[in-house]
């Protein structure tokens, strides 16, 4: 018999999809039975009270979690988010219900043993409920009490070789795609870069000193599996400079039907014979391809690396050999302004350890500018909008490039600075009058 | 709201141990909470941070950004964490009697 009646939550379980309500009920049941004799450090019925307070919130149409809450561990300013319930008498087991962010491994590779260990830790010192993974990418532990925080931090860092992630106005836990470890599209080693920058910027990650949050994300290719272009203040997307490598024999095999398009992903239904003209050449956004006389050609200067042709015919088309990344700045979700996608600020940069060019020419000058000029809770993308791309280029020393411009400007005014104009503002009137009458 | 006491002086605090009202702050408060924020003995540098925080808050009605605190005190962020192990937002603001910083998610 459940501790609280939850008729509204029960409805959420009736849909066709797996329900978090079912998951929490299972955890509640498991904690009540406690077959493994876990020495629970927070109340055993925490999941019951969690369901109870959520049911009440549904009934009232408003949340019963308080706003804010500031808790943490010594030495760090981020990593733990304070949560308190505003009905502690009715739901004492969730009076404190803090969230802990734990840094996920690059590419989210785990061993089963590791997963068991972190779950055991959380069963004992928390609610047992996790979120694998949060939107930023961290492992999220949901629900514990203040006295447990230092204990959890100690166990994570000493026994599990693990660290807290970012929260608050700091560098959030960097996230990447699986990259070169399992994907032939990877134009650079995303895991290596993600790990290197995570280690390099530990201080920025754990001790909030920024105007607001800041996210790095790493995509090995323009397929953008971690959606870095939409979700990160600095997005590193793999690309290449030379030609797409074409295996004409394999192209013929796709046309002949020996190879299945998209790696056989559309096999569930008969879509008819593969039509390269319609399905590949005709869908090229820049029209840079043609298929004539049994030969597929790509006009590289027109190619925008949209990945469509490579995705359809991965055995026939491969990424080029001269690889690196493009860097985009300023993507964010809507809070102040609307949602923004990243703006291209570096068309191409080599990605080679120890990544000094990326750190010294891009990341650090941008941080210096944003920390100096950014208002409280102003994301990089908002500062870029407020002060302009021109300012960003000036502060970073990056050269302006037509590829940074999405569309021709509608406003014809350009404000030159004196040092950008030959001879400055000084003019010799007499010299001018030689060629121009009054 | 729970109440904590020191030398016969009572302070109302919220669940994170922040003082209920900025004007109720006193030296006793600092002595009372230093231990839970991981500080054994207060030195002049602690006092300087607290003073800067209070002055800034009185003038602006809001806690300064960390970078501003660092600039005004002349202490690098790392040093502020050495002084206040629980950080400028939690430890230093709490000891200075400032309202709890919000929205740290």
mmCIF file of C-alpha atoms in Angstrom, chain A residues 167-429:
data_model
loop_
_atom_site.group_PDB
_atom_site.id
_atom_site.type_symbol
_atom_site.label_atom_id
_atom_site.label_comp_id
_atom_site.label_asym_id
_atom_site.label_seq_id
_atom_site.Cartn_x
_atom_site.Cartn_y
_atom_site.Cartn_z
ATOM 1 C CA UNK A 167 26.424 24.125 -11.949
ATOM 2 C CA UNK A 168 25.887 27.821 -11.389
ATOM 3 C CA UNK A 169 27.780 30.503 -13.279
ATOM 4 C CA UNK A 170 30.688 28.345 -14.282
ATOM 5 C CA UNK A 171 31.971 26.151 -17.084
ATOM 6 C CA UNK A 172 29.478 23.319 -17.331
ATOM 7 C CA UNK A 173 30.697 19.763 -17.732
ATOM 8 C CA UNK A 174 31.971 19.587 -21.329
ATOM 9 C CA UNK A 175 30.169 17.004 -23.479
ATOM 10 C CA UNK A 176 31.143 15.223 -26.676
ATOM 11 C CA UNK A 177 29.999 12.588 -29.180
ATOM 12 C CA UNK A 178 31.596 9.134 -29.280
ATOM 13 C CA UNK A 179 33.879 10.507 -31.970
ATOM 14 C CA UNK A 180 36.806 8.598 -33.380
ATOM 15 C CA UNK A 181 36.304 5.730 -30.931
ATOM 16 C CA UNK A 182 33.453 4.231 -32.957
ATOM 17 C CA UNK A 183 32.548 6.571 -35.795
ATOM 18 C CA UNK A 184 34.307 6.876 -39.134
ATOM 19 C CA UNK A 185 32.845 10.352 -39.663
ATOM 20 C CA UNK A 186 34.863 11.857 -36.806
ATOM 21 C CA UNK A 187 37.082 14.612 -38.179
ATOM 22 C CA UNK A 188 38.968 14.972 -34.922
ATOM 23 C CA UNK A 189 39.286 13.077 -31.653
ATOM 24 C CA UNK A 190 36.371 14.580 -29.721
ATOM 25 C CA UNK A 191 37.073 12.583 -26.575
ATOM 26 C CA UNK A 192 40.687 13.703 -26.435
ATOM 27 C CA UNK A 193 39.784 17.383 -26.837
ATOM 28 C CA UNK A 194 36.848 17.152 -24.402
ATOM 29 C CA UNK A 195 39.037 15.487 -21.773
ATOM 30 C CA UNK A 196 41.937 17.868 -22.275
ATOM 31 C CA UNK A 197 39.792 20.992 -21.893
ATOM 32 C CA UNK A 198 37.955 19.503 -18.904
ATOM 33 C CA UNK A 199 41.265 18.951 -17.138
ATOM 34 C CA UNK A 200 42.742 22.282 -18.243
ATOM 35 C CA UNK A 201 39.770 24.299 -17.010
ATOM 36 C CA UNK A 202 39.057 22.613 -13.664
ATOM 37 C CA UNK A 203 39.035 25.933 -11.860
ATOM 38 C CA UNK A 204 36.450 27.400 -14.237
ATOM 39 C CA UNK A 205 34.390 24.215 -13.899
ATOM 40 C CA UNK A 206 34.225 24.054 -10.118
ATOM 41 C CA UNK A 207 34.477 27.666 -8.967
ATOM 42 C CA UNK A 208 31.839 29.907 -10.531
ATOM 43 C CA UNK A 209 33.324 33.237 -11.629
ATOM 44 C CA UNK A 210 31.571 33.807 -14.941
ATOM 45 C CA UNK A 211 28.660 36.161 -15.618
ATOM 46 C CA UNK A 212 26.538 33.064 -16.260
ATOM 47 C CA UNK A 213 26.789 29.449 -17.393
ATOM 48 C CA UNK A 214 29.185 28.522 -20.214
ATOM 49 C CA UNK A 215 29.086 25.331 -22.239
ATOM 50 C CA UNK A 216 31.566 23.565 -24.509
ATOM 51 C CA UNK A 217 30.340 20.765 -26.728
ATOM 52 C CA UNK A 218 32.252 18.686 -29.236
ATOM 53 C CA UNK A 219 30.857 17.111 -32.381
ATOM 54 C CA UNK A 220 33.150 15.030 -34.531
ATOM 55 C CA UNK A 221 31.326 15.867 -37.763
ATOM 56 C CA UNK A 222 28.534 18.117 -39.063
ATOM 57 C CA UNK A 223 25.922 15.452 -38.251
ATOM 58 C CA UNK A 224 26.182 17.138 -34.854
ATOM 59 C CA UNK A 225 24.992 14.205 -32.720
ATOM 60 C CA UNK A 226 25.354 16.199 -29.478
ATOM 61 C CA UNK A 227 23.680 19.219 -31.133
ATOM 62 C CA UNK A 228 26.547 21.447 -30.083
ATOM 63 C CA UNK A 229 25.550 24.111 -32.596
ATOM 64 C CA UNK A 230 22.257 24.653 -30.792
ATOM 65 C CA UNK A 231 23.239 24.123 -27.183
ATOM 66 C CA UNK A 232 26.719 25.348 -26.421
ATOM 67 C CA UNK A 233 28.364 28.723 -26.033
ATOM 68 C CA UNK A 234 31.378 27.315 -27.855
ATOM 69 C CA UNK A 235 30.693 24.501 -30.266
ATOM 70 C CA UNK A 236 33.478 22.535 -31.949
ATOM 71 C CA UNK A 237 32.251 20.759 -35.057
ATOM 72 C CA UNK A 238 34.519 18.503 -37.082
ATOM 73 C CA UNK A 239 35.012 19.364 -40.755
ATOM 74 C CA UNK A 240 37.505 18.914 -43.574
ATOM 75 C CA UNK A 241 39.047 21.150 -46.199
ATOM 76 C CA UNK A 242 39.824 18.852 -49.128
ATOM 77 C CA UNK A 243 37.592 16.689 -51.337
ATOM 78 C CA UNK A 244 35.114 14.085 -50.209
ATOM 79 C CA UNK A 245 36.762 10.767 -51.039
ATOM 80 C CA UNK A 246 34.673 8.888 -53.594
ATOM 81 C CA UNK A 247 34.814 5.176 -54.320
ATOM 82 C CA UNK A 248 33.113 4.967 -57.733
ATOM 83 C CA UNK A 249 32.806 1.173 -57.535
ATOM 84 C CA UNK A 250 30.859 1.473 -54.296
ATOM 85 C CA UNK A 251 28.670 4.180 -55.857
ATOM 86 C CA UNK A 252 27.765 1.662 -58.547
ATOM 87 C CA UNK A 253 27.082 -0.955 -55.884
ATOM 88 C CA UNK A 254 24.557 1.387 -54.208
ATOM 89 C CA UNK A 255 22.885 2.032 -57.566
ATOM 90 C CA UNK A 256 22.895 -1.667 -58.355
ATOM 91 C CA UNK A 257 21.312 -2.465 -55.011
ATOM 92 C CA UNK A 258 24.181 -4.549 -53.620
ATOM 93 C CA UNK A 259 24.744 -1.956 -50.899
ATOM 94 C CA UNK A 260 21.766 -0.633 -48.961
ATOM 95 C CA UNK A 261 21.453 3.163 -48.592
ATOM 96 C CA UNK A 262 21.794 4.648 -45.094
ATOM 97 C CA UNK A 263 23.365 1.425 -43.888
ATOM 98 C CA UNK A 264 20.015 -0.360 -44.277
ATOM 99 C CA UNK A 265 18.209 1.963 -41.874
ATOM 100 C CA UNK A 266 15.112 2.100 -44.113
ATOM 101 C CA UNK A 267 14.822 -1.660 -44.474
ATOM 102 C CA UNK A 268 11.423 -1.954 -42.757
ATOM 103 C CA UNK A 269 9.494 -1.097 -45.915
ATOM 104 C CA UNK A 270 9.928 -1.394 -49.676
ATOM 105 C CA UNK A 271 10.881 2.057 -50.923
ATOM 106 C CA UNK A 272 11.704 0.821 -54.435
ATOM 107 C CA UNK A 273 15.066 0.858 -56.161
ATOM 108 C CA UNK A 274 17.684 3.349 -54.959
ATOM 109 C CA UNK A 275 17.567 6.487 -57.130
ATOM 110 C CA UNK A 276 20.847 8.362 -56.746
ATOM 111 C CA UNK A 277 19.570 11.359 -58.715
ATOM 112 C CA UNK A 278 16.516 11.821 -56.527
ATOM 113 C CA UNK A 279 17.859 10.689 -53.169
ATOM 114 C CA UNK A 280 21.377 12.117 -53.215
ATOM 115 C CA UNK A 281 22.203 14.523 -56.043
ATOM 116 C CA UNK A 282 18.773 16.188 -56.012
ATOM 117 C CA UNK A 283 18.865 16.692 -52.255
ATOM 118 C CA UNK A 284 22.291 18.334 -52.159
ATOM 119 C CA UNK A 285 21.539 21.779 -50.651
ATOM 120 C CA UNK A 286 24.155 23.581 -52.732
ATOM 121 C CA UNK A 287 23.797 21.577 -55.936
ATOM 122 C CA UNK A 288 27.494 20.770 -55.863
ATOM 123 C CA UNK A 289 27.124 17.167 -57.084
ATOM 124 C CA UNK A 290 26.396 15.475 -60.372
ATOM 125 C CA UNK A 291 26.118 11.904 -61.528
ATOM 126 C CA UNK A 292 26.913 11.447 -65.195
ATOM 127 C CA UNK A 293 28.137 8.526 -67.275
ATOM 128 C CA UNK A 294 28.407 6.301 -64.242
ATOM 129 C CA UNK A 295 30.563 8.765 -62.350
ATOM 130 C CA UNK A 296 29.733 10.801 -59.253
ATOM 131 C CA UNK A 297 31.459 14.176 -58.952
ATOM 132 C CA UNK A 298 31.544 16.746 -56.161
ATOM 133 C CA UNK A 299 32.522 20.369 -56.718
ATOM 134 C CA UNK A 300 34.312 20.852 -53.392
ATOM 135 C CA UNK A 301 34.339 24.694 -53.179
ATOM 136 C CA UNK A 302 30.527 24.603 -53.272
ATOM 137 C CA UNK A 303 30.172 21.794 -50.710
ATOM 138 C CA UNK A 304 28.983 22.889 -47.252
ATOM 139 C CA UNK A 305 29.671 19.506 -45.576
ATOM 140 C CA UNK A 306 25.966 18.917 -44.975
ATOM 141 C CA UNK A 307 26.753 15.192 -44.655
ATOM 142 C CA UNK A 308 23.642 14.046 -46.523
ATOM 143 C CA UNK A 309 25.415 12.202 -49.348
ATOM 144 C CA UNK A 310 27.888 10.626 -46.924
ATOM 145 C CA UNK A 311 25.079 9.479 -44.628
ATOM 146 C CA UNK A 312 23.198 7.872 -47.523
ATOM 147 C CA UNK A 313 26.230 6.177 -49.065
ATOM 148 C CA UNK A 314 28.814 5.742 -46.309
ATOM 149 C CA UNK A 315 30.700 3.000 -48.148
ATOM 150 C CA UNK A 316 31.072 5.140 -51.290
ATOM 151 C CA UNK A 317 31.740 8.566 -49.819
ATOM 152 C CA UNK A 318 34.114 9.413 -47.021
ATOM 153 C CA UNK A 319 35.145 12.575 -45.260
ATOM 154 C CA UNK A 320 38.274 14.278 -46.624
ATOM 155 C CA UNK A 321 41.769 13.812 -45.223
ATOM 156 C CA UNK A 322 42.639 17.400 -44.295
ATOM 157 C CA UNK A 323 40.602 17.514 -41.102
ATOM 158 C CA UNK A 324 39.978 19.891 -38.249
ATOM 159 C CA UNK A 325 37.034 21.708 -36.732
ATOM 160 C CA UNK A 326 34.856 24.746 -37.214
ATOM 161 C CA UNK A 327 34.098 26.766 -34.083
ATOM 162 C CA UNK A 328 30.728 28.385 -33.412
ATOM 163 C CA UNK A 329 29.930 30.789 -30.586
ATOM 164 C CA UNK A 330 26.839 31.940 -28.795
ATOM 165 C CA UNK A 331 24.192 29.215 -29.003
ATOM 166 C CA UNK A 332 21.709 29.148 -26.130
ATOM 167 C CA UNK A 333 18.187 28.262 -25.070
ATOM 168 C CA UNK A 334 15.671 31.071 -24.606
ATOM 169 C CA UNK A 335 15.760 32.924 -21.301
ATOM 170 C CA UNK A 336 16.327 36.601 -22.013
ATOM 171 C CA UNK A 337 16.283 36.660 -25.803
ATOM 172 C CA UNK A 338 14.978 33.839 -27.921
ATOM 173 C CA UNK A 339 16.903 30.671 -28.651
ATOM 174 C CA UNK A 340 19.982 31.220 -30.771
ATOM 175 C CA UNK A 341 22.115 28.942 -32.896
ATOM 176 C CA UNK A 342 25.891 29.311 -32.827
ATOM 177 C CA UNK A 343 27.588 31.842 -35.094
ATOM 178 C CA UNK A 344 30.595 30.663 -37.081
ATOM 179 C CA UNK A 345 33.690 32.390 -35.748
ATOM 180 C CA UNK A 346 36.445 30.031 -36.907
ATOM 181 C CA UNK A 347 35.809 28.364 -40.295
ATOM 182 C CA UNK A 348 38.644 25.900 -39.896
ATOM 183 C CA UNK A 349 41.204 25.113 -37.252
ATOM 184 C CA UNK A 350 43.442 22.090 -36.844
ATOM 185 C CA UNK A 351 42.714 20.045 -33.726
ATOM 186 C CA UNK A 352 46.057 18.842 -32.466
ATOM 187 C CA UNK A 353 47.237 18.253 -28.908
ATOM 188 C CA UNK A 354 48.015 20.231 -26.805
ATOM 189 C CA UNK A 355 45.341 22.409 -28.478
ATOM 190 C CA UNK A 356 47.153 25.674 -27.794
ATOM 191 C CA UNK A 357 45.620 27.431 -30.776
ATOM 192 C CA UNK A 358 42.099 26.614 -29.576
ATOM 193 C CA UNK A 359 42.846 27.681 -26.017
ATOM 194 C CA UNK A 360 44.868 30.798 -26.635
ATOM 195 C CA UNK A 361 43.284 32.156 -29.790
ATOM 196 C CA UNK A 362 39.655 31.297 -29.168
ATOM 197 C CA UNK A 363 38.596 30.232 -25.672
ATOM 198 C CA UNK A 364 40.641 32.526 -23.470
ATOM 199 C CA UNK A 365 40.200 35.793 -25.406
ATOM 200 C CA UNK A 366 36.450 35.135 -25.523
ATOM 201 C CA UNK A 367 36.333 34.503 -21.791
ATOM 202 C CA UNK A 368 38.375 37.660 -21.096
ATOM 203 C CA UNK A 369 35.935 39.722 -23.131
ATOM 204 C CA UNK A 370 32.791 38.129 -21.711
ATOM 205 C CA UNK A 371 34.016 38.334 -18.098
ATOM 206 C CA UNK A 372 34.873 41.986 -18.562
ATOM 207 C CA UNK A 373 31.799 43.111 -20.488
ATOM 208 C CA UNK A 374 29.114 40.528 -19.737
ATOM 209 C CA UNK A 375 26.312 41.580 -17.430
ATOM 210 C CA UNK A 376 25.124 39.357 -14.627
ATOM 211 C CA UNK A 377 23.291 36.372 -16.225
ATOM 212 C CA UNK A 378 24.196 37.376 -19.753
ATOM 213 C CA UNK A 379 25.153 34.467 -21.997
ATOM 214 C CA UNK A 380 27.929 34.861 -24.547
ATOM 215 C CA UNK A 381 25.364 34.832 -27.367
ATOM 216 C CA UNK A 382 23.532 37.760 -25.791
ATOM 217 C CA UNK A 383 26.727 39.751 -25.392
ATOM 218 C CA UNK A 384 27.543 39.043 -29.041
ATOM 219 C CA UNK A 385 24.137 40.383 -30.000
ATOM 220 C CA UNK A 386 24.485 43.434 -27.757
ATOM 221 C CA UNK A 387 28.000 44.439 -28.792
ATOM 222 C CA UNK A 388 28.144 42.862 -32.237
ATOM 223 C CA UNK A 389 30.253 40.276 -34.032
ATOM 224 C CA UNK A 390 32.676 43.053 -34.952
ATOM 225 C CA UNK A 391 33.512 43.517 -31.268
ATOM 226 C CA UNK A 392 34.037 39.797 -30.788
ATOM 227 C CA UNK A 393 36.430 39.725 -33.732
ATOM 228 C CA UNK A 394 38.276 42.735 -32.359
ATOM 229 C CA UNK A 395 38.642 41.183 -28.906
ATOM 230 C CA UNK A 396 39.770 37.795 -30.211
ATOM 231 C CA UNK A 397 41.871 39.071 -33.098
ATOM 232 C CA UNK A 398 40.120 36.657 -35.457
ATOM 233 C CA UNK A 399 40.070 37.810 -39.079
ATOM 234 C CA UNK A 400 36.661 38.662 -40.527
ATOM 235 C CA UNK A 401 35.574 36.084 -43.076
ATOM 236 C CA UNK A 402 32.595 36.022 -45.448
ATOM 237 C CA UNK A 403 31.705 32.596 -44.066
ATOM 238 C CA UNK A 404 30.789 34.267 -40.756
ATOM 239 C CA UNK A 405 27.935 36.064 -42.505
ATOM 240 C CA UNK A 406 24.674 34.195 -42.809
ATOM 241 C CA UNK A 407 23.058 36.538 -45.328
ATOM 242 C CA UNK A 408 23.922 39.835 -47.056
ATOM 243 C CA UNK A 409 23.303 42.701 -44.660
ATOM 244 C CA UNK A 410 20.239 44.865 -45.116
ATOM 245 C CA UNK A 411 21.890 47.814 -43.386
ATOM 246 C CA UNK A 412 24.500 49.429 -45.666
ATOM 247 C CA UNK A 413 26.246 51.482 -42.969
ATOM 248 C CA UNK A 414 29.693 50.405 -41.939
ATOM 249 C CA UNK A 415 31.429 52.207 -39.142
ATOM 250 C CA UNK A 416 35.132 52.416 -39.842
ATOM 251 C CA UNK A 417 37.664 53.171 -37.187
ATOM 252 C CA UNK A 418 40.388 55.683 -37.840
ATOM 253 C CA UNK A 419 43.143 53.091 -37.896
ATOM 254 C CA UNK A 420 41.246 51.024 -40.446
ATOM 255 C CA UNK A 421 41.221 53.848 -43.025
ATOM 256 C CA UNK A 422 44.326 54.702 -45.031
ATOM 257 C CA UNK A 423 45.608 58.064 -43.819
ATOM 258 C CA UNK A 424 43.182 58.147 -40.900
ATOM 259 C CA UNK A 425 40.725 61.034 -40.588
ATOM 260 C CA UNK A 426 43.293 63.672 -41.558
ATOM 261 C CA UNK A 427 42.803 65.150 -45.038
ATOM 262 C CA UNK A 428 44.719 67.824 -46.914
ATOM 263 C CA UNK A 429 41.975 70.128 -48.198
#
